[in-house]
Amino acid sequence: MNNTPVVPQRAGAPSRAADAARSAPVGSAGPDLPALREVLVDGGRRTAHVHADLTPILGRRLNVDAVSGALDEHGVDYFLVRGMDDRTPVIGVSEVDRLAALSALEKLGGVETCYVSQVLPRPPIVGGLTDASEAPAWTELYAAQAIKLTWFRADPTLKLILGPAYGCEIEFWKPDRAAGLLRSPRPNRMMRAVALDGTPVQVDEHRLTRLASPAKWHPPRRSRAEFDRLLPDDIDFPIDVVYTWVDGADPQWQQRRAGVRGESLHAEAASESRYINRDELKFSLRSLHLNAPWVRNIYIVTDHQRPAWLDLSAGNIFLVNHDEIFAAPDALPTFNSCAIESQLHRIDGLAEHFLYLNDDMFFGRPLAPQTFFLANGNTKFFLSQNRIPLGEKTELDSPVDAMIKNNRALIEKRFGRTLTQGSQHVPYPLRRSILAEIEREFPVEHEATMRSRFRSADDLTITYSLHHYYAFLTGRALPGRVNYGYVQLAVPDLEARLRRAEARRDWDTFCINDAYSTFAQLQHQMTILEPFMEAYFPVPSPYELRISG
């Protein structure tokens, strides 16, 4: 997300950018929150606008507003273009209006704290930014085919900084009067020419960036009719998110669990760390809010529990209790995630397409829904490099390996194919109809999993493995790729790994998992993990109660 990363720092420690900001405020919007702060980015000092509820898509919108407002004020015709990068807005202007547009933008640079750079032709110095308030900065741009105005925008902690990746690009389209066309100086995602005398139209934002949701209202943008069309890879169906969550420290939950006699066949399955609540859900929701704004509804499946910090007033987040979705009420209570996952398709109101997340999964940077789904409705899946041993189950198998072997038996019987890989711990793209079909196709094994109160070597693992292979072998899924990170908490170099993740921020998704830690290790891990989470996801989501005072 931080596409212009702050200088690497110890996880949880104040950044040099924050130190500089405290010592050198540039402007003020009130007694408590400076409007402008100085930040250290890529080794240089920049002036950043501070926003309390900053998100990547908000930064994109603010930059579009600034540029389009300046062009409107000076009577310059323009249109939003569907650019190649979903983060970077692009505005087209006729070459005929070049001088008027540059004059308007130079005036904007004089009153706004922002930076200007040449985009096309590509300059010899990559990313060279110049203060847009300095007149000489514009003298080299009067022949450029495309330029960029960049605002640095930061949250109040200065941990989230949006820079050039969200800057607004202005490109100059050349009139071709013989053909009656305006021709683009470079490729875009739609077309290289529009009608010379075309009438401007208002276009929904999701036509211009895949980060916007077609299910949510956003102010329309001035564009051309040529860009107001669905492409073959555009996704216009709703996508929801489902979490399963438990607070293992809840005394009532512990009492329910103690009252149920179950057997665990593997030490990992009985580990108390599987139920430890480190508020991962809060930070996972922050990552969702920041990096997947196209999600429609969020469902948290739980056993009559509610995080103390959770705010349901946003209108698109819902708590779902186990007894609302289980086909057999006498299978409850259950403490088996596989059993709970077998019933997710029964959530009332759930979209056909949804992402299933454990609360230790996070979106690391802005992602389009095409990361997980195809526009024809098919899902993607992400196989791990680990191989599941051939042969029957043994006592040496981990619970996951044993369950995948159960899946393997069903896939071999149904399709004659032998699966040997599990999945990466990334958000799982799922379809309700396929989950229901699996229940009908394998009723005995499916019901046995639903009735298994604790993880068992006889369970199926449906969301992690079976859905993906079944969907693939029935022509409804394809392998996908993500830049994925996995951090096991019980490692000696945990702090170094998290420091690397915070500094580079190059993971699409990542998982922070634990199954083996002792209580003493858990206490130490929290001193490292909590500051990392606050640094990586500093902006509260709409799903958190705000503490006033």
XYZ file of C-alpha atoms in Angstrom:
549
model
C 0.000 0.000 0.000
C 2.792 2.424 0.901
C 4.056 2.643 -2.629
C 6.685 5.192 -1.656
C 7.916 3.477 1.480
C 9.141 5.325 4.520
C 12.737 4.494 5.390
C 12.782 1.009 6.998
C 12.404 1.081 10.757
C 12.051 -1.261 13.681
C 8.539 -2.677 13.766
C 6.455 -0.502 16.048
C 9.086 2.174 16.530
C 8.408 5.790 15.498
C 9.659 6.399 11.964
C 12.100 9.128 11.055
C 9.205 10.559 9.077
C 7.212 10.819 12.287
C 10.153 12.439 14.085
C 10.518 14.967 11.283
C 6.800 15.645 11.298
C 6.741 16.376 15.004
C 9.613 18.812 14.696
C 8.596 20.530 11.484
C 4.864 21.119 11.034
C 4.168 22.990 7.809
C 0.584 24.037 8.304
C -2.361 23.600 10.608
C -6.024 22.740 10.217
C -6.902 23.023 13.878
C -5.518 22.848 17.409
C -4.767 19.119 17.316
C -4.277 17.923 13.733
C -1.834 19.649 11.361
C -3.088 19.770 7.787
C 0.446 19.464 6.420
C 3.399 17.525 7.809
C 6.910 16.915 6.620
C 7.698 13.267 5.912
C 10.809 11.405 4.869
C 10.094 9.320 1.770
C 12.694 7.430 -0.249
C 15.398 9.406 1.496
C 13.908 12.807 0.667
C 11.725 15.199 2.591
C 8.242 15.849 1.246
C 5.258 17.794 2.483
C 2.246 15.568 3.050
C -1.441 16.326 3.535
C -2.795 14.589 6.640
C -6.178 12.841 6.529
C -7.772 11.151 9.534
C -9.530 8.427 7.510
C -7.129 8.025 4.614
C -7.496 5.067 2.264
C -5.870 4.417 -1.114
C -9.096 4.936 -3.042
C -9.783 8.165 -1.121
C -6.305 9.423 -2.037
C -7.043 8.646 -5.686
C -10.350 10.518 -5.535
C -8.870 13.565 -3.835
C -6.242 13.862 -6.557
C -8.865 13.581 -9.296
C -10.963 16.211 -7.545
C -8.051 18.630 -7.381
C -7.059 18.325 -11.043
C -10.571 18.210 -12.490
C -11.581 21.147 -10.292
C -8.720 23.254 -11.625
C -9.574 22.399 -15.234
C -13.262 23.117 -14.632
C -12.437 26.468 -13.070
C -10.472 27.522 -16.132
C -12.929 26.162 -18.679
C -10.642 23.412 -20.000
C -12.361 20.416 -21.572
C -11.156 17.024 -20.276
C -12.223 13.439 -19.741
C -11.247 10.652 -17.355
C -9.442 7.789 -19.081
C -9.379 4.156 -18.052
C -5.673 3.887 -17.238
C -3.432 0.852 -16.952
C -2.889 1.123 -13.178
C -6.018 1.040 -11.007
C -4.356 3.277 -8.417
C -3.359 6.040 -10.831
C -6.096 8.275 -12.273
C -5.617 9.533 -15.836
C -7.188 12.611 -17.390
C -7.188 13.255 -21.125
C -6.960 16.765 -22.604
C -6.856 17.734 -26.254
C -3.520 18.983 -27.542
C -5.434 22.065 -28.657
C -6.031 22.917 -24.996
C -2.468 22.189 -23.842
C -1.491 25.735 -22.906
C -4.766 26.434 -21.116
C -4.520 23.149 -19.211
C -0.890 23.683 -18.194
C -1.693 27.225 -17.106
C -4.560 25.937 -14.952
C -2.401 23.226 -13.434
C 0.484 25.599 -12.777
C -1.910 27.835 -10.862
C -3.140 24.789 -8.967
C 0.456 23.941 -8.065
C 0.895 27.441 -6.727
C -1.904 27.085 -4.182
C -1.803 23.364 -3.482
C 1.165 21.655 -1.856
C 2.000 19.095 -4.513
C 4.693 17.972 -6.931
C 4.900 17.775 -10.716
C 6.815 15.395 -12.954
C 7.041 14.349 -16.579
C 5.610 10.959 -17.479
C 5.902 10.832 -21.280
C 8.421 10.916 -22.854
C 9.942 9.046 -19.971
C 12.484 11.257 -18.269
C 16.067 10.098 -17.761
C 15.639 10.343 -13.982
C 12.846 8.047 -12.855
C 10.416 9.554 -10.403
C 11.942 13.026 -10.448
C 9.456 15.223 -8.570
C 9.594 19.017 -8.475
C 7.690 21.368 -6.210
C 4.709 22.434 -8.334
C 4.709 25.907 -6.792
C 8.044 26.720 -8.461
C 7.579 28.275 -11.893
C 10.771 26.746 -13.385
C 9.301 23.295 -12.727
C 6.810 23.892 -15.526
C 9.173 25.203 -18.198
C 10.343 21.710 -19.136
C 6.797 20.353 -19.392
C 5.342 22.391 -22.242
C 6.290 19.705 -24.766
C 5.488 16.692 -22.579
C 2.876 14.239 -23.823
C 1.888 13.313 -20.280
C 2.631 14.778 -16.856
C 1.721 13.879 -13.309
C 0.656 15.898 -10.280
C 1.483 14.099 -7.045
C 0.152 14.836 -3.608
C 1.701 13.026 -0.682
C -1.112 12.051 1.659
C -0.640 10.502 5.086
C -2.666 9.304 8.041
C -2.109 11.112 11.377
C 0.481 8.555 12.518
C 2.440 9.035 9.261
C 2.627 5.264 8.857
C 0.433 5.177 5.755
C 1.808 7.407 3.013
C 0.346 7.576 -0.484
C 2.584 9.082 -3.118
C 3.233 8.978 -6.877
C 1.351 5.735 -7.480
C -1.849 7.671 -6.733
C -0.810 10.887 -8.479
C -3.096 12.179 -11.224
C -1.686 11.909 -14.748
C -2.688 14.352 -17.456
C -2.085 13.225 -21.025
C -2.477 15.277 -24.189
C -4.478 13.659 -26.981
C -3.694 14.652 -30.550
C -6.532 15.695 -32.896
C -6.834 13.763 -36.142
C -9.298 15.938 -38.015
C -9.307 13.802 -41.157
C -10.493 10.804 -39.133
C -12.589 12.855 -36.710
C -10.683 11.423 -33.752
C -8.631 12.390 -30.727
C -5.690 9.996 -30.478
C -4.058 8.953 -27.236
C -0.289 9.366 -26.788
C -0.043 5.929 -25.128
C -2.053 2.762 -24.432
C -4.854 2.533 -21.913
C -7.202 -0.276 -20.903
C -9.937 0.751 -23.324
C -9.036 2.353 -26.666
C -6.482 4.618 -28.305
C -8.931 7.138 -29.798
C -12.218 8.874 -29.015
C -14.506 11.002 -31.177
C -13.051 14.435 -31.837
C -16.397 16.125 -31.255
C -17.647 13.647 -28.639
C -19.983 14.835 -25.913
C -18.786 14.451 -22.309
C -20.769 11.989 -20.193
C -20.864 11.150 -16.495
C -19.280 7.753 -15.872
C -19.429 5.664 -12.694
C -16.096 5.348 -10.949
C -15.955 1.552 -11.246
C -15.660 1.983 -15.016
C -12.393 3.845 -14.460
C -10.735 1.788 -11.720
C -11.271 -1.792 -10.642
C -10.734 -0.726 -7.033
C -14.183 0.858 -6.956
C -17.272 -1.208 -6.293
C -20.207 -1.264 -8.714
C -22.414 -1.978 -5.690
C -21.551 1.293 -3.936
C -22.447 4.807 -5.007
C -19.594 7.161 -5.792
C -19.678 10.589 -7.438
C -19.655 10.056 -11.225
C -16.759 11.382 -13.273
C -16.633 13.419 -16.452
C -15.499 11.117 -19.244
C -16.452 9.972 -22.737
C -19.027 7.407 -23.793
C -16.242 5.227 -25.167
C -15.064 4.538 -21.616
C -18.527 3.781 -20.246
C -18.500 0.134 -21.316
C -17.953 -3.244 -19.721
C -14.822 -5.073 -20.802
C -14.700 -8.879 -20.927
C -12.657 -9.023 -17.724
C -14.765 -6.515 -15.770
C -16.436 -7.914 -12.663
C -19.877 -6.491 -11.980
C -21.278 -9.135 -9.611
C -21.269 -8.564 -5.825
C -18.496 -10.087 -3.734
C -18.858 -10.603 0.008
C -16.379 -11.597 2.721
C -16.887 -14.220 5.420
C -14.766 -14.590 8.556
C -14.881 -17.280 11.196
C -13.885 -15.929 14.591
C -13.578 -17.144 18.159
C -12.504 -15.494 21.398
C -10.840 -18.359 23.235
C -10.409 -16.231 26.367
C -14.176 -15.905 26.825
C -15.104 -17.794 30.048
C -18.537 -18.779 28.708
C -16.978 -20.187 25.547
C -14.411 -22.049 27.644
C -17.217 -23.482 29.747
C -19.084 -24.679 26.656
C -15.929 -26.248 25.316
C -15.135 -27.950 28.621
C -18.646 -29.401 28.704
C -18.203 -31.215 25.415
C -16.186 -34.411 25.468
C -14.183 -34.730 22.286
C -10.975 -36.394 21.229
C -8.105 -34.625 19.499
C -5.963 -36.931 17.403
C -2.985 -34.616 17.078
C -1.239 -32.241 19.483
C -1.675 -29.330 17.060
C -5.458 -29.748 17.090
C -5.585 -29.416 20.878
C -3.252 -26.442 21.063
C -4.729 -23.546 23.022
C -2.926 -21.159 20.685
C -5.472 -22.064 17.999
C -8.050 -20.115 20.024
C -5.916 -17.189 21.179
C -7.459 -13.811 20.359
C -4.865 -11.172 19.487
C -7.381 -8.806 17.850
C -6.212 -10.021 14.448
C -9.790 -9.593 13.208
C -9.674 -5.865 13.857
C -6.553 -5.478 11.771
C -7.771 -7.843 9.074
C -10.865 -5.650 8.728
C -8.602 -2.614 8.502
C -6.682 -4.299 5.699
C -9.949 -5.096 3.946
C -11.193 -1.526 4.266
C -7.935 -0.138 2.920
C -7.157 -2.573 0.154
C -10.396 -4.195 -1.060
C -12.979 -1.371 -1.146
C -15.003 -3.323 -3.730
C -16.279 -5.780 -1.103
C -20.036 -5.565 -0.537
C -20.998 -7.224 2.780
C -18.954 -8.761 5.591
C -20.197 -11.695 7.687
C -18.481 -12.761 10.907
C -19.447 -16.315 11.876
C -19.079 -16.929 15.592
C -20.472 -18.792 18.591
C -22.591 -16.052 20.180
C -19.534 -13.874 20.688
C -18.780 -10.294 19.732
C -15.485 -8.399 19.845
C -15.692 -5.549 22.339
C -14.407 -3.090 19.741
C -16.783 -4.104 16.917
C -19.198 -1.496 15.541
C -22.028 -2.900 13.388
C -23.539 0.470 12.483
C -21.830 0.704 9.083
C -24.698 -1.351 7.677
C -22.677 -3.881 5.698
C -21.181 -5.981 8.484
C -23.116 -8.714 10.277
C -22.604 -11.227 13.070
C -23.827 -14.736 12.225
C -24.159 -17.327 14.968
C -23.491 -21.011 14.401
C -27.079 -21.948 15.187
C -28.266 -19.718 12.333
C -26.442 -21.728 9.679
C -26.039 -25.320 10.895
C -28.268 -27.770 9.072
C -28.291 -30.026 12.163
C -28.694 -28.037 15.397
C -27.744 -31.121 17.419
C -24.222 -30.874 15.957
C -23.684 -27.805 18.155
C -21.776 -26.610 19.990
C -18.761 -27.201 17.811
C -15.135 -26.196 18.195
C -14.072 -27.475 14.804
C -13.333 -24.909 12.123
C -13.845 -27.540 9.413
C -17.366 -28.202 10.655
C -18.162 -24.499 10.709
C -16.716 -23.978 7.235
C -18.911 -26.766 5.890
C -21.969 -24.599 6.634
C -20.889 -21.192 5.280
C -23.050 -21.461 2.174
C -26.108 -21.364 4.455
C -25.514 -17.749 5.527
C -28.678 -15.828 4.755
C -28.094 -13.111 2.158
C -24.564 -14.212 1.286
C -23.513 -13.433 -2.285
C -22.849 -16.260 -4.710
C -19.206 -15.137 -4.870
C -17.362 -14.520 -1.638
C -13.940 -14.588 -0.036
C -13.461 -16.695 3.064
C -10.834 -15.481 5.520
C -9.463 -16.653 8.794
C -8.874 -13.709 11.071
C -5.102 -14.074 10.661
C -5.236 -13.260 6.929
C -4.548 -9.742 5.673
C -4.669 -7.785 2.433
C -1.193 -6.294 2.154
C -1.821 -3.716 -0.586
C -4.640 -2.587 -2.906
C -5.988 -5.463 -4.986
C -8.586 -5.694 -7.726
C -11.303 -8.358 -7.429
C -9.789 -9.961 -10.530
C -7.058 -11.214 -8.192
C -9.559 -13.772 -6.915
C -12.315 -14.139 -9.512
C -12.813 -14.191 -13.260
C -15.481 -12.028 -14.842
C -17.316 -15.142 -16.090
C -17.924 -16.078 -12.448
C -15.204 -18.677 -12.062
C -12.952 -18.646 -9.035
C -9.183 -18.738 -8.734
C -7.197 -20.886 -6.337
C -3.658 -20.675 -5.029
C -1.772 -23.902 -4.509
C 1.042 -24.243 -2.001
C 4.387 -25.820 -2.886
C 4.031 -28.420 -0.149
C 3.249 -31.961 -1.252
C 0.936 -34.303 0.619
C 2.474 -37.796 0.937
C 0.839 -40.542 -1.084
C -0.643 -43.500 0.734
C -3.120 -44.016 3.547
C -3.446 -41.773 6.567
C -1.021 -42.401 9.397
C -0.618 -41.142 12.940
C 2.324 -39.077 11.733
C 0.122 -36.992 9.444
C -0.714 -33.485 10.573
C -4.469 -32.806 10.771
C -4.319 -30.811 7.551
C -2.454 -33.543 5.673
C -4.903 -36.159 6.937
C -7.887 -34.093 5.841
C -6.393 -33.455 2.415
C -5.960 -37.205 2.069
C -9.691 -37.490 2.741
C -10.316 -34.919 0.025
C -7.975 -36.854 -2.255
C -10.019 -40.018 -1.875
C -13.189 -38.205 -2.949
C -11.494 -36.501 -5.905
C -9.928 -39.769 -7.062
C -13.251 -41.577 -6.885
C -15.173 -38.791 -8.621
C -12.636 -37.595 -11.217
C -9.796 -40.106 -11.331
C -7.246 -37.432 -10.415
C -4.823 -37.474 -7.483
C -4.336 -34.217 -5.619
C -1.010 -33.703 -3.861
C -1.027 -30.016 -2.895
C -2.780 -27.913 -0.330
C -3.514 -24.190 -0.630
C -1.653 -21.097 0.333
C -3.043 -19.323 3.375
C -4.623 -16.533 1.363
C -8.271 -15.391 1.155
C -10.162 -18.290 -0.402
C -12.429 -17.383 -3.358
C -15.598 -19.484 -3.027
C -19.044 -19.880 -4.557
C -22.168 -20.718 -2.574
C -23.560 -22.917 -5.318
C -20.407 -25.044 -5.490
C -20.313 -25.498 -1.715
C -23.939 -26.629 -1.801
C -23.124 -28.960 -4.693
C -20.263 -30.525 -2.716
C -22.690 -31.174 0.135
C -25.043 -32.960 -2.255
C -22.239 -34.828 -4.035
C -20.592 -36.200 -0.863
C -23.428 -36.266 1.688
C -22.013 -38.876 4.084
C -18.544 -37.346 4.381
C -19.964 -33.822 4.477
C -22.350 -34.602 7.336
C -19.631 -36.427 9.268
C -17.466 -33.294 9.053
C -20.364 -31.090 10.175
C -20.901 -33.343 13.225
C -17.226 -33.486 14.199
C -17.042 -31.207 17.239
C -13.236 -31.082 17.317
C -10.776 -31.293 14.466
C -10.423 -34.879 13.398
C -8.291 -36.827 10.969
C -11.567 -38.006 9.431
C -12.761 -34.497 8.491
C -12.869 -32.905 5.080
C -11.225 -29.542 4.622
C -13.662 -27.959 2.212
C -12.780 -24.284 1.947
C -9.027 -24.882 2.074
C -8.860 -27.599 -0.565
C -11.921 -29.551 -1.711
C -13.856 -26.599 -3.184
C -10.913 -25.536 -5.357
C -10.204 -28.965 -6.852
C -13.872 -29.754 -7.326
C -14.483 -26.403 -9.013
C -11.399 -26.813 -11.203
C -12.283 -30.312 -12.336
C -15.832 -29.217 -13.167
C -14.601 -26.255 -15.226
C -15.346 -23.470 -12.748
C -11.926 -22.511 -11.350
C -8.416 -21.765 -12.558
C -5.064 -21.480 -10.764
C -4.122 -17.939 -9.755
C -1.044 -16.183 -8.436
C -0.508 -13.722 -5.620
C 2.628 -12.351 -4.039
C 2.019 -14.029 -0.716
C 3.671 -13.956 2.678
C 3.398 -16.416 5.532
C 4.754 -15.660 8.988
C 4.818 -18.358 11.644
C 4.876 -16.654 15.042
C 6.907 -19.366 16.719
C 10.165 -18.478 14.970
C 13.250 -16.919 16.558
C 13.551 -14.151 13.949
C 9.919 -12.991 14.163
C 10.803 -9.345 14.727
C 13.135 -9.263 11.705
C 10.509 -10.828 9.465
C 7.859 -8.337 10.496
C 10.296 -5.455 10.115
C 10.971 -6.571 6.559
C 7.239 -6.817 5.806
C 6.559 -3.333 7.175
C 9.430 -1.757 5.280
C 8.786 -3.342 1.876
C 4.995 -3.797 1.851
C 5.228 -5.916 -1.268
C 2.886 -8.752 -0.281
C -0.547 -8.869 -1.905
C -1.803 -10.897 1.030
C -0.161 -12.393 4.073
C -0.971 -14.683 6.966
C 0.363 -14.542 10.510
C -0.252 -18.000 11.925
C 0.439 -19.890 15.118
C -0.248 -23.392 16.349
C 2.601 -24.408 18.644
C 3.526 -21.516 20.933
C 3.666 -21.790 24.702
C 1.947 -19.179 26.861
C 5.275 -17.481 27.599
C 6.050 -17.310 23.890
C 2.626 -15.856 23.212
C 3.235 -13.074 25.725
C 6.518 -12.177 24.019
C 4.986 -12.356 20.553
C 2.327 -9.836 21.506
C 4.971 -7.229 22.330
C 6.187 -7.557 18.729
C 2.980 -8.272 16.848
C 0.758 -5.491 18.157
C 3.106 -2.605 17.235
C 3.601 -4.174 13.807
C -0.129 -4.345 13.178
C -0.657 -0.750 14.269
C 2.163 0.375 12.011
C 1.050 -1.610 8.955
C -2.663 -0.826 9.314
C -2.839 2.483 11.195
C -6.207 3.669 9.856
C -9.250 2.442 11.817
C -11.967 0.854 9.725
C -15.648 1.875 9.890
C -16.181 -1.326 11.865
C -14.431 -0.127 15.026
C -16.016 1.760 17.882
C -14.396 5.172 18.097
C -13.281 6.146 21.570
C -13.854 9.840 22.157
C -12.026 11.958 24.597
